[in-house]
């Protein structure tokens, strides 16, 4: 008979340090359709090695840490594995982490918080039934805070939404005559394409589509289009010119609506789990107003434009008390970093009140 899953355990300072290391490793991943997850192997002599999940299709944090431990000839049979989220017990793009842990002959596992996704949960019980010592609850609040916005988007059965803003120091995305290329630097554009490369879809409004005739594709450092491309999405009622890049792309999805929630429902039904919203200002304002923006990349150029178009429009905020607050986000990179002459500001939106329960889906 397997060991029992313990939810009320006492932990040593060294065990706490191992979970802190796992939480730090989790922040090396990317926000999006998957939760941020880190893992740490604590050896019998106090050595700690970590791993993290690098995104969809890559090894999960547990497997990454186990692989590193094997490379270092660590004896896993006398070690403990610490994971920031309950090990998954389902087949997604990769196999269940429970199977990898059992195969590695690790005798003891500690996870911070249970997986809120019923399709992936239950790994702790499976490991306990296999005879492992399984404990949970160590730094649980930190783990929950790390993925609060992911949990919300999953619970609402909508894509995780990243908003991109590229603006001047005085908050403009275009000069008064409409010119906007280029406010930000080549280095910022390279980073923006890296973000594009890991999302499922990129959305702009019909105004931006008509004014800029964008391709909405992801390109490498040399400007060459990548093999795997996000889906271009246009929001709004206006027709696209038949000779425009987006109209000629058979993968373009045109959503003839201004209702953000309706658009997200349609995108979710189409399989989009991570959406990048690039504008224009009215569309960005609509997504912020709807409370569905989970992450913000703001590329801040050292330039003053004067009278021009604000980067976000339509927010019905009349007093400072009603301001929409953003939280500095140090996942992937520091919350503030340099890209050539520009500054990259990385934010998460403050977690709102818990959403009504929906139909969660797998985040892995």
Short mmCIF file of C-alpha atoms in Angstrom, two decimals:
data_model
loop_
_atom_site.label_atom_id
_atom_site.label_comp_id
_atom_site.label_asym_id
_atom_site.label_seq_id
_atom_site.Cartn_x
_atom_site.Cartn_y
_atom_site.Cartn_z
CA UNK A 1 0.00 0.00 0.00
CA UNK A 2 1.32 3.44 -0.95
CA UNK A 3 2.28 6.24 1.39
CA UNK A 4 -0.24 8.89 2.35
CA UNK A 5 -0.28 12.38 0.85
CA UNK A 6 0.50 14.87 3.64
CA UNK A 7 -0.95 18.37 3.38
CA UNK A 8 -0.01 19.51 6.89
CA UNK A 9 3.73 18.93 7.09
CA UNK A 10 6.55 20.68 8.86
CA UNK A 11 9.52 21.68 6.73
CA UNK A 12 13.17 22.36 7.54
CA UNK A 13 15.07 25.51 6.57
CA UNK A 14 16.94 23.56 3.90
CA UNK A 15 13.67 22.27 2.45
CA UNK A 16 12.33 25.82 2.43
CA UNK A 17 15.46 26.97 0.61
CA UNK A 18 14.97 24.27 -2.01
CA UNK A 19 11.42 25.44 -2.73
CA UNK A 20 12.60 29.06 -2.88
CA UNK A 21 15.13 27.92 -5.49
CA UNK A 22 12.34 26.20 -7.42
CA UNK A 23 10.24 29.38 -7.33
CA UNK A 24 13.22 31.32 -8.64
CA UNK A 25 13.66 28.82 -11.45
CA UNK A 26 9.98 29.12 -12.35
CA UNK A 27 10.48 32.84 -13.07
CA UNK A 28 12.93 31.93 -15.84
CA UNK A 29 9.99 30.70 -17.93
CA UNK A 30 7.54 32.65 -20.06
CA UNK A 31 4.03 33.65 -19.12
CA UNK A 32 1.29 32.51 -21.43
CA UNK A 33 -0.89 29.49 -22.04
CA UNK A 34 1.07 27.46 -19.48
CA UNK A 35 1.72 28.07 -15.79
CA UNK A 36 5.16 29.09 -14.58
CA UNK A 37 6.63 26.01 -12.90
CA UNK A 38 10.01 25.39 -11.31
CA UNK A 39 11.56 22.34 -9.68
CA UNK A 40 14.56 21.64 -7.45
CA UNK A 41 16.34 18.45 -6.50
CA UNK A 42 17.66 18.46 -2.93
CA UNK A 43 20.36 15.85 -2.39
CA UNK A 44 21.10 14.02 0.86
CA UNK A 45 24.20 16.19 1.37
CA UNK A 46 22.31 19.48 0.81
CA UNK A 47 23.09 20.18 -2.84
CA UNK A 48 20.30 21.90 -4.83
CA UNK A 49 19.88 21.76 -8.61
CA UNK A 50 16.94 23.35 -10.41
CA UNK A 51 14.89 23.13 -13.58
CA UNK A 52 11.99 25.04 -15.11
CA UNK A 53 9.35 24.75 -17.79
CA UNK A 54 10.40 26.79 -20.80
CA UNK A 55 7.06 26.84 -22.62
CA UNK A 56 4.67 24.69 -24.61
CA UNK A 57 6.27 21.53 -25.97
CA UNK A 58 9.43 21.81 -23.85
CA UNK A 59 10.28 19.47 -20.94
CA UNK A 60 8.33 20.20 -17.79
CA UNK A 61 10.19 21.56 -14.77
CA UNK A 62 10.39 18.17 -13.05
CA UNK A 63 11.94 16.52 -16.11
CA UNK A 64 14.33 19.44 -16.60
CA UNK A 65 15.57 19.17 -13.00
CA UNK A 66 15.84 15.38 -13.19
CA UNK A 67 17.83 15.63 -16.43
CA UNK A 68 20.24 18.13 -14.86
CA UNK A 69 20.64 15.87 -11.83
CA UNK A 70 21.45 12.91 -14.10
CA UNK A 71 24.02 15.01 -15.96
CA UNK A 72 25.67 15.80 -12.60
CA UNK A 73 25.60 12.11 -11.52
CA UNK A 74 23.39 12.94 -8.56
CA UNK A 75 21.93 9.99 -6.69
CA UNK A 76 18.19 10.59 -7.04
CA UNK A 77 17.32 7.56 -4.92
CA UNK A 78 18.35 9.53 -1.81
CA UNK A 79 17.07 12.95 -2.96
CA UNK A 80 13.85 14.94 -2.62
CA UNK A 81 12.14 16.72 -5.52
CA UNK A 82 10.52 20.10 -4.85
CA UNK A 83 8.00 21.46 -7.37
CA UNK A 84 6.10 24.75 -7.32
CA UNK A 85 2.96 23.11 -8.76
CA UNK A 86 1.58 19.61 -8.26
CA UNK A 87 3.20 17.28 -10.83
CA UNK A 88 0.88 16.70 -13.77
CA UNK A 89 -0.79 13.33 -14.28
CA UNK A 90 -1.99 13.65 -17.86
CA UNK A 91 -0.74 13.39 -21.42
CA UNK A 92 -0.36 16.74 -23.20
CA UNK A 93 2.44 17.62 -25.60
CA UNK A 94 4.67 15.73 -23.19
CA UNK A 95 4.03 12.74 -20.97
CA UNK A 96 2.89 12.85 -17.33
CA UNK A 97 5.50 14.12 -14.90
CA UNK A 98 4.33 11.51 -12.42
CA UNK A 99 5.68 8.78 -14.70
CA UNK A 100 9.03 10.56 -15.08
CA UNK A 101 9.36 10.99 -11.31
CA UNK A 102 8.54 7.35 -10.60
CA UNK A 103 10.94 6.18 -13.33
CA UNK A 104 13.72 8.30 -11.79
CA UNK A 105 13.27 6.39 -8.48
CA UNK A 106 12.95 9.57 -6.44
CA UNK A 107 11.57 8.57 -3.02
CA UNK A 108 10.18 11.92 -1.84
CA UNK A 109 8.31 14.81 -3.46
CA UNK A 110 7.15 18.17 -2.07
CA UNK A 111 4.90 20.46 -4.11
CA UNK A 112 3.85 23.98 -3.19
CA UNK A 113 0.26 24.13 -4.44
CA UNK A 114 -2.23 21.73 -6.00
CA UNK A 115 -2.93 22.00 -9.70
CA UNK A 116 -6.23 23.93 -10.11
CA UNK A 117 -6.83 22.26 -13.47
CA UNK A 118 -8.95 19.10 -13.02
CA UNK A 119 -7.57 17.69 -16.28
CA UNK A 120 -4.00 17.76 -14.92
CA UNK A 121 -4.55 17.41 -11.16
CA UNK A 122 -4.16 14.30 -9.03
CA UNK A 123 -0.45 13.78 -9.50
CA UNK A 124 0.23 13.94 -5.77
CA UNK A 125 -2.14 11.09 -5.03
CA UNK A 126 -0.72 9.01 -7.88
CA UNK A 127 2.81 9.43 -6.53
CA UNK A 128 1.70 8.56 -3.00
CA UNK A 129 -0.08 5.44 -4.25
CA UNK A 130 3.16 4.45 -5.98
CA UNK A 131 4.91 4.48 -2.61
CA UNK A 132 6.57 7.90 -2.62
CA UNK A 133 6.47 10.21 0.36
CA UNK A 134 4.47 13.21 -0.85
CA UNK A 135 4.01 16.48 1.03
CA UNK A 136 2.46 19.78 -0.03
CA UNK A 137 1.88 23.35 1.12
CA UNK A 138 5.47 24.65 1.30
CA UNK A 139 5.40 28.29 0.09
CA UNK A 140 1.94 27.69 -1.32
CA UNK A 141 0.95 31.37 -1.28
CA UNK A 142 4.04 32.30 -3.31
CA UNK A 143 3.21 29.63 -5.85
CA UNK A 144 -0.40 30.79 -6.17
CA UNK A 145 0.67 34.41 -6.57
CA UNK A 146 3.11 33.45 -9.32
CA UNK A 147 0.31 32.08 -11.50
CA UNK A 148 -2.72 34.08 -10.36
CA UNK A 149 -3.43 35.56 -13.78
CA UNK A 150 -2.94 32.22 -15.54
CA UNK A 151 -5.43 30.62 -13.17
CA UNK A 152 -7.91 33.39 -13.89
CA UNK A 153 -7.66 33.05 -17.67
CA UNK A 154 -7.96 29.27 -17.41
CA UNK A 155 -10.97 29.53 -15.11
CA UNK A 156 -12.66 31.94 -17.51
CA UNK A 157 -11.93 29.58 -20.43
CA UNK A 158 -10.31 32.35 -22.48
CA UNK A 159 -6.84 32.95 -23.90
CA UNK A 160 -4.09 34.36 -21.72
CA UNK A 161 -3.78 37.95 -22.99
CA UNK A 162 -0.51 39.82 -23.44
CA UNK A 163 -0.72 43.49 -24.40
CA UNK A 164 2.09 45.17 -26.33
CA UNK A 165 2.66 48.94 -26.16
CA UNK A 166 5.43 50.72 -28.08
CA UNK A 167 5.42 54.39 -27.17
CA UNK A 168 7.32 57.64 -26.78
CA UNK A 169 8.29 59.03 -23.40
CA UNK A 170 5.13 61.14 -23.42
CA UNK A 171 2.95 58.11 -24.09
CA UNK A 172 2.25 58.46 -27.81
CA UNK A 173 2.19 55.75 -30.48
CA UNK A 174 2.04 58.16 -33.40
CA UNK A 175 2.74 61.81 -34.16
CA UNK A 176 -0.09 64.20 -34.97
CA UNK A 177 0.33 63.49 -38.70
CA UNK A 178 -0.08 59.75 -38.10
CA UNK A 179 3.57 58.73 -38.60
CA UNK A 180 4.72 56.00 -36.23
CA UNK A 181 7.59 54.05 -37.84
CA UNK A 182 9.73 53.79 -35.99
CA UNK A 183 9.23 55.13 -32.48
CA UNK A 184 11.09 52.26 -30.81
CA UNK A 185 14.47 50.80 -31.73
CA UNK A 186 15.52 47.79 -33.78
CA UNK A 187 16.42 46.03 -30.52
CA UNK A 188 12.87 46.50 -29.24
CA UNK A 189 11.45 45.15 -32.49
CA UNK A 190 13.64 42.04 -32.21
CA UNK A 191 12.30 41.39 -28.71
CA UNK A 192 8.73 42.00 -29.89
CA UNK A 193 9.18 39.32 -32.55
CA UNK A 194 10.49 36.92 -29.90
CA UNK A 195 7.25 37.50 -28.00
CA UNK A 196 5.27 37.00 -31.23
CA UNK A 197 7.02 33.68 -31.82
CA UNK A 198 5.60 32.10 -28.68
CA UNK A 199 1.95 33.19 -28.88
CA UNK A 200 -0.90 31.47 -30.68
CA UNK A 201 -2.37 34.59 -32.27
CA UNK A 202 -1.74 38.34 -32.75
CA UNK A 203 -4.69 40.72 -32.73
CA UNK A 204 -5.10 44.25 -34.09
CA UNK A 205 -8.14 46.36 -34.82
CA UNK A 206 -9.33 47.13 -38.31
CA UNK A 207 -8.04 50.70 -37.92
CA UNK A 208 -4.47 49.47 -37.46
CA UNK A 209 -4.90 46.90 -40.22
CA UNK A 210 -6.06 49.58 -42.67
CA UNK A 211 -3.46 52.18 -41.67
CA UNK A 212 -0.37 49.96 -41.48
CA UNK A 213 -1.14 46.92 -43.69
CA UNK A 214 0.79 44.70 -41.24
CA UNK A 215 1.75 41.06 -41.77
CA UNK A 216 1.42 40.17 -38.06
CA UNK A 217 4.03 37.45 -38.42
CA UNK A 218 7.04 36.43 -36.34
CA UNK A 219 10.52 36.95 -37.77
CA UNK A 220 14.01 36.03 -36.61
CA UNK A 221 16.90 38.43 -35.95
CA UNK A 222 17.61 38.57 -39.70
CA UNK A 223 14.02 39.50 -40.53
CA UNK A 224 13.18 36.11 -42.01
CA UNK A 225 9.72 34.70 -41.24
CA UNK A 226 9.76 31.70 -38.89
CA UNK A 227 8.35 28.35 -39.94
CA UNK A 228 5.76 28.29 -37.15
CA UNK A 229 3.58 31.38 -37.22
CA UNK A 230 0.94 32.82 -34.86
CA UNK A 231 -2.51 33.32 -36.35
CA UNK A 232 -3.28 36.89 -37.47
CA UNK A 233 -6.54 38.21 -36.02
CA UNK A 234 -8.39 41.41 -36.96
CA UNK A 235 -11.07 42.81 -34.66
CA UNK A 236 -13.78 45.11 -36.05
CA UNK A 237 -16.46 45.47 -38.70
CA UNK A 238 -14.56 47.14 -41.54
CA UNK A 239 -13.57 45.00 -44.50
CA UNK A 240 -9.91 44.50 -45.30
CA UNK A 241 -8.62 45.58 -48.71
CA UNK A 242 -8.45 42.47 -50.89
CA UNK A 243 -4.81 43.19 -51.73
CA UNK A 244 -3.68 43.68 -48.10
CA UNK A 245 -1.27 41.23 -46.51
CA UNK A 246 -3.86 40.09 -43.97
CA UNK A 247 -6.60 39.59 -46.57
CA UNK A 248 -4.22 37.52 -48.71
CA UNK A 249 -3.22 35.34 -45.75
CA UNK A 250 -5.64 32.37 -45.62
CA UNK A 251 -4.90 31.95 -41.91
CA UNK A 252 -6.19 35.42 -40.98
CA UNK A 253 -9.22 35.35 -38.69
CA UNK A 254 -11.50 38.40 -39.01
CA UNK A 255 -13.81 38.87 -36.03
CA UNK A 256 -16.55 41.36 -37.04
CA UNK A 257 -17.29 42.56 -33.52
CA UNK A 258 -16.20 45.17 -30.99
CA UNK A 259 -17.17 42.97 -28.03
CA UNK A 260 -13.93 41.82 -26.39
CA UNK A 261 -15.54 38.95 -24.48
CA UNK A 262 -17.25 37.69 -27.62
CA UNK A 263 -13.93 37.84 -29.47
CA UNK A 264 -12.15 35.91 -26.72
CA UNK A 265 -14.86 33.24 -26.75
CA UNK A 266 -14.40 32.79 -30.49
CA UNK A 267 -10.62 32.68 -30.19
CA UNK A 268 -10.78 30.13 -27.39
CA UNK A 269 -13.11 27.98 -29.50
CA UNK A 270 -10.57 28.26 -32.34
CA UNK A 271 -7.84 26.84 -30.11
CA UNK A 272 -6.06 30.08 -29.20
CA UNK A 273 -4.62 29.86 -25.69
CA UNK A 274 -2.19 32.80 -25.75
CA UNK A 275 -3.20 36.02 -27.48
CA UNK A 276 -0.96 39.03 -28.16
CA UNK A 277 -2.89 42.30 -28.54
CA UNK A 278 -0.85 44.89 -30.45
CA UNK A 279 -3.38 47.67 -30.98
CA UNK A 280 -4.42 50.15 -31.93
CA UNK A 281 -5.00 52.36 -28.90
CA UNK A 282 -8.80 51.89 -28.92
CA UNK A 283 -8.50 48.11 -29.04
CA UNK A 284 -5.93 48.11 -26.23
CA UNK A 285 -8.24 50.31 -24.18
CA UNK A 286 -11.13 47.93 -24.76
CA UNK A 287 -9.11 44.94 -23.55
CA UNK A 288 -7.92 46.81 -20.45
CA UNK A 289 -11.46 47.99 -19.74
CA UNK A 290 -12.76 44.43 -20.01
CA UNK A 291 -10.27 43.35 -17.33
CA UNK A 292 -8.77 40.57 -19.47
CA UNK A 293 -5.19 41.80 -19.93
CA UNK A 294 -2.86 39.50 -18.00
CA UNK A 295 0.58 40.74 -19.03
CA UNK A 296 2.00 43.94 -20.51
CA UNK A 297 5.19 44.55 -22.48
CA UNK A 298 5.77 48.31 -22.81
CA UNK A 299 8.62 49.44 -25.06
CA UNK A 300 9.50 52.96 -23.92
CA UNK A 301 11.49 55.08 -26.37
CA UNK A 302 13.54 58.14 -25.26
CA UNK A 303 11.57 60.42 -27.55
CA UNK A 304 9.05 63.24 -27.09
CA UNK A 305 6.38 63.53 -29.77
CA UNK A 306 4.07 66.18 -28.39
CA UNK A 307 0.49 66.23 -29.70
CA UNK A 308 -0.13 62.80 -31.09
CA UNK A 309 -2.11 59.66 -30.43
CA UNK A 310 -2.12 58.21 -26.93
CA UNK A 311 -0.96 54.60 -26.64
CA UNK A 312 -4.17 53.52 -24.83
CA UNK A 313 -7.54 55.16 -25.44
CA UNK A 314 -11.08 54.74 -24.19
CA UNK A 315 -10.39 54.02 -20.54
CA UNK A 316 -13.30 55.52 -18.62
CA UNK A 317 -11.24 56.66 -15.65
CA UNK A 318 -12.18 60.00 -14.14
CA UNK A 319 -10.26 59.90 -10.88
CA UNK A 320 -6.95 58.54 -9.66
CA UNK A 321 -8.76 56.18 -7.31
CA UNK A 322 -10.11 54.28 -10.31
CA UNK A 323 -6.73 53.89 -12.03
CA UNK A 324 -5.85 50.47 -13.38
CA UNK A 325 -2.82 49.28 -11.46
CA UNK A 326 0.03 47.26 -12.93
CA UNK A 327 2.52 45.12 -11.03
CA UNK A 328 6.22 44.88 -12.05
CA UNK A 329 6.87 41.38 -13.38
CA UNK A 330 10.35 39.89 -13.11
CA UNK A 331 9.64 36.66 -14.98
CA UNK A 332 11.85 36.01 -18.00
CA UNK A 333 13.80 39.26 -17.54
CA UNK A 334 13.99 42.02 -14.92
CA UNK A 335 10.82 44.09 -14.78
CA UNK A 336 12.84 46.99 -16.23
CA UNK A 337 15.58 46.33 -18.80
CA UNK A 338 17.42 48.04 -21.65
CA UNK A 339 16.88 47.31 -25.34
CA UNK A 340 19.32 49.56 -27.16
CA UNK A 341 18.22 53.12 -26.37
CA UNK A 342 14.78 51.95 -25.19
CA UNK A 343 13.53 50.63 -21.88
CA UNK A 344 11.42 47.49 -21.74
CA UNK A 345 8.85 47.54 -18.94
CA UNK A 346 7.28 44.20 -18.06
CA UNK A 347 4.08 44.19 -16.01
CA UNK A 348 1.32 41.91 -14.87
CA UNK A 349 -2.06 43.42 -14.20
CA UNK A 350 -3.13 43.38 -10.56
CA UNK A 351 -5.21 40.29 -9.87
CA UNK A 352 -8.92 41.21 -9.74
CA UNK A 353 -11.59 39.58 -7.64
CA UNK A 354 -11.87 35.81 -8.26
CA UNK A 355 -13.78 35.01 -11.41
CA UNK A 356 -16.83 32.81 -11.56
CA UNK A 357 -15.98 29.18 -12.00
CA UNK A 358 -15.80 28.11 -15.64
CA UNK A 359 -14.50 25.06 -17.43
CA UNK A 360 -10.73 24.95 -16.92
CA UNK A 361 -8.58 23.34 -19.56
CA UNK A 362 -5.08 22.00 -19.57
CA UNK A 363 -2.34 24.60 -19.41
CA UNK A 364 0.38 22.19 -20.55
#
